[in-house]
DNA sequence: CTCATTGCAAACGATTTGCATACCG
DNA sequence: CGGTATGCAAATCGTTTGCAATGAG
């Protein structure tokens, strides 16, 4: 059973181009499934989390296959690695520019992305000030989300 | 040979108070040496880096002693853990409030701290907007520092 | 003396890799 | 067929801990 490669969106388009053409990858069934699932979910997965979810939907899959698929996406600029918690890498799909900011709930782990032009602007100014050429940046605000705040109250 | 505990600055003052009194730690010679060295240098050390430097100055010291001294500082609020690179924890002295922002050179690893009231303000606004209670935040700008930019040119 | 601290080696958890096998075009 | 992708188990790397020995008050 082969999987047809449909160009549903920009992701798949970029995948097709980058994978098949540029690097002559054979885009196996398994890899495609992992990648599509990951991109579709659009969450911040650790390798293990993604592996567990994929495993249920496609039994027999190996941890390293998931791991390597994610690494592949990173190397092609289609995913980014994050280190919210120490000792654990999370992967997020790279949709577009500007998604470098996160609100992270320290209790339930919820992650909210946001963009803010004002902050971007200030960052550029600061970098300029120190004569830095910016390649990347990230802003993370840690705290309690609304839900967890309420829970804390009644404990 | 015993080491006298002099109150040179706020750090030592807090150390003395927190360590000796509150927790009845015996502040051994080795631990004091590590802590003083770490605080004086005021850099972003990994355990290993600090260990290597200390080892030269105080042979026979063990890795875990350095590790535990750093953890101790963190638990007393005198140091903070950072995860600039993945899989590696760096420790920085906590001098005062507001030092949560860093410029990190991706080539030479140089780290510059900075504060910016405007950014702090915007962060608060964003958190409020999502009904988050902020406990911590960090902003990291990655790029090439002036020196490394020049080097790149002539390679 | 009593309890904290230390060094070592071993345990740990996440990440990465070597290799034989399966898969793809 | 010739090279890529996969699964497994083992290697790696940073971090953490158990424990017997040492040090401090």
Coordinates of N, CA, C and O in Angstrom, one line a residue, chain A residues 12-64:
Chain A
X12 N 3.8 20.5 2.8 CA 4.0 19.4 1.9 C 4.7 19.8 0.6 O 5.6 19.0 0.1
X13 N 4.4 21.0 0.2 CA 5.1 21.5 -1.0 C 6.6 21.5 -0.7 O 7.4 21.0 -1.5
X14 N 6.9 22.1 0.4 CA 8.3 22.3 0.8 C 8.9 20.9 1.0 O 10.1 20.7 0.6
X15 N 8.2 20.0 1.6 CA 8.7 18.7 1.9 C 9.0 18.0 0.6 O 10.1 17.5 0.4
X16 N 8.1 18.0 -0.3 CA 8.3 17.4 -1.6 C 9.5 17.9 -2.3 O 10.4 17.2 -2.7
X17 N 9.6 19.2 -2.3 CA 10.8 19.8 -3.0 C 12.1 19.5 -2.3 O 13.0 19.1 -2.9
X18 N 12.1 19.7 -1.0 CA 13.3 19.6 -0.3 C 13.7 18.1 -0.2 O 14.9 17.8 -0.4
X19 N 12.8 17.3 0.1 CA 13.1 15.9 0.3 C 13.4 15.2 -1.0 O 14.6 14.8 -1.2
X20 N 12.4 15.1 -1.8 CA 12.6 14.3 -2.9 C 13.6 14.8 -3.9 O 14.6 14.1 -4.3
X21 N 13.4 16.1 -4.3 CA 14.3 16.6 -5.3 C 15.7 16.9 -4.7 O 16.7 16.2 -5.1
X22 N 15.8 17.8 -3.8 CA 17.1 18.3 -3.4 C 18.0 17.2 -2.8 O 19.2 17.1 -3.0
X23 N 17.3 16.3 -2.1 CA 18.2 15.4 -1.3 C 17.9 13.9 -1.7 O 18.4 13.0 -1.1
X24 N 17.1 13.8 -2.7 CA 16.9 12.4 -3.2 C 16.5 11.4 -2.0 O 17.0 10.3 -2.0
X25 N 15.7 11.9 -1.1 CA 15.2 11.0 -0.1 C 14.0 10.2 -0.6 O 13.3 10.7 -1.5
X26 N 13.9 9.0 -0.2 CA 12.8 8.2 -0.7 C 11.5 8.3 0.0 O 10.6 7.6 -0.3
X27 N 11.5 9.2 0.9 CA 10.2 9.5 1.6 C 9.3 8.3 1.8 O 8.3 8.2 1.3
X28 N 9.8 7.4 2.6 CA 9.1 6.2 2.9 C 7.7 6.5 3.5 O 7.5 7.5 4.0
X29 N 6.9 5.5 3.4 CA 5.6 5.5 4.0 C 5.6 5.9 5.5 O 4.9 6.8 5.9
X30 N 6.5 5.3 6.2 CA 6.6 5.6 7.6 C 7.0 7.0 7.9 O 6.4 7.7 8.7
X31 N 8.0 7.4 7.3 CA 8.5 8.8 7.5 C 7.4 9.8 7.2 O 7.2 10.8 7.9
X32 N 6.8 9.6 6.0 CA 5.7 10.5 5.6 C 4.6 10.6 6.7 O 4.1 11.7 7.0
X33 N 4.3 9.4 7.2 CA 3.2 9.4 8.2 C 3.6 10.2 9.4 O 2.8 11.0 9.9
X34 N 4.8 10.0 9.9 CA 5.3 10.7 11.1 C 5.3 12.2 10.8 O 4.8 13.0 11.6
X35 N 5.8 12.6 9.7 CA 6.0 14.0 9.4 C 4.6 14.7 9.2 O 4.3 15.7 9.8
X36 N 3.7 14.0 8.5 CA 2.4 14.6 8.3 C 1.7 14.7 9.7 O 1.1 15.7 10.0
X37 N 1.8 13.7 10.5 CA 1.1 13.7 11.8 C 1.7 14.9 12.6 O 1.0 15.7 13.2
X38 N 3.0 15.0 12.6 CA 3.6 16.0 13.4 C 3.2 17.4 13.0 O 2.9 18.2 13.8
X39 N 3.3 17.6 11.7 CA 2.9 18.9 11.2 C 1.5 19.3 11.4 O 1.1 20.4 11.7
X40 N 0.6 18.3 11.3 CA -0.8 18.5 11.4 C -1.2 18.9 12.8 O -2.0 19.8 13.0
X41 N -0.6 18.2 13.7 CA -0.9 18.4 15.2 C -0.5 19.8 15.6 O -1.1 20.4 16.4
X42 N 0.7 20.2 15.1 CA 1.1 21.5 15.4 C 1.3 21.7 16.9 O 0.9 22.7 17.4
X43 N 1.9 20.8 17.6 CA 2.2 20.9 19.0 C 3.7 20.9 19.3 O 4.4 20.7 18.3
X44 N 4.0 21.0 20.5 CA 5.4 21.0 20.9 C 5.7 19.6 21.5 O 5.6 19.4 22.7
X45 N 6.1 18.7 20.6 CA 6.3 17.3 21.0 C 7.8 17.1 21.4 O 8.7 17.6 20.8
X46 N 7.9 16.2 22.4 CA 9.2 15.6 22.7 C 9.2 14.4 21.8 O 8.2 13.9 21.3
X47 N 10.4 13.8 21.5 CA 10.5 12.6 20.7 C 9.6 11.6 21.3 O 8.8 10.9 20.6
X48 N 9.7 11.4 22.6 CA 9.0 10.3 23.2 C 7.5 10.5 23.1 O 6.8 9.5 22.7
X49 N 7.0 11.7 23.3 CA 5.5 11.9 23.2 C 5.0 11.6 21.7 O 4.0 10.9 21.6
X50 N 5.8 12.1 20.8 CA 5.4 11.9 19.4 C 5.5 10.4 19.1 O 4.5 9.8 18.5
X51 N 6.5 9.8 19.6 CA 6.7 8.3 19.3 C 5.5 7.5 19.9 O 4.9 6.7 19.2
X52 N 5.1 7.9 21.1 CA 3.9 7.2 21.7 C 2.6 7.3 20.9 O 1.9 6.4 20.8
X53 N 2.4 8.5 20.4 CA 1.2 8.7 19.6 C 1.3 8.0 18.3 O 0.3 7.4 17.8
X54 N 2.4 8.1 17.7 CA 2.6 7.5 16.4 C 2.5 5.9 16.5 O 1.8 5.3 15.7
X55 N 3.1 5.4 17.5 CA 3.1 4.0 17.7 C 1.7 3.4 17.7 O 1.5 2.3 17.2
X56 N 0.8 4.1 18.3 CA -0.6 3.6 18.4 C -1.2 3.6 17.0 O -2.1 2.7 16.7
X57 N -0.9 4.5 16.2 CA -1.5 4.6 14.9 C -0.8 3.8 13.8 O -1.3 3.6 12.8
X58 N 0.5 3.5 14.1 CA 1.3 2.8 13.1 C 2.2 1.9 13.9 O 3.4 2.2 14.1
X59 N 1.7 0.7 14.4 CA 2.4 -0.2 15.2 C 3.7 -0.7 14.5 O 3.7 -0.7 13.3
X60 N 4.7 -0.9 15.3 CA 5.9 -1.5 14.8 C 6.9 -0.4 14.5 O 8.1 -0.7 14.1
X61 N 6.5 0.8 14.6 CA 7.4 1.9 14.3 C 8.4 2.0 15.5 O 8.2 1.7 16.6
X62 N 9.6 2.4 15.1 CA 10.7 2.5 16.1 C 10.9 3.9 16.6 O 10.7 4.9 15.8
X63 N 11.5 4.0 17.7 CA 11.8 5.3 18.3 C 12.7 6.1 17.5 O 12.5 7.3 17.2
X64 N 13.7 5.4 17.0 CA 14.7 6.2 16.2 C 14.2 6.7 14.9 O 14.7 7.7 14.3

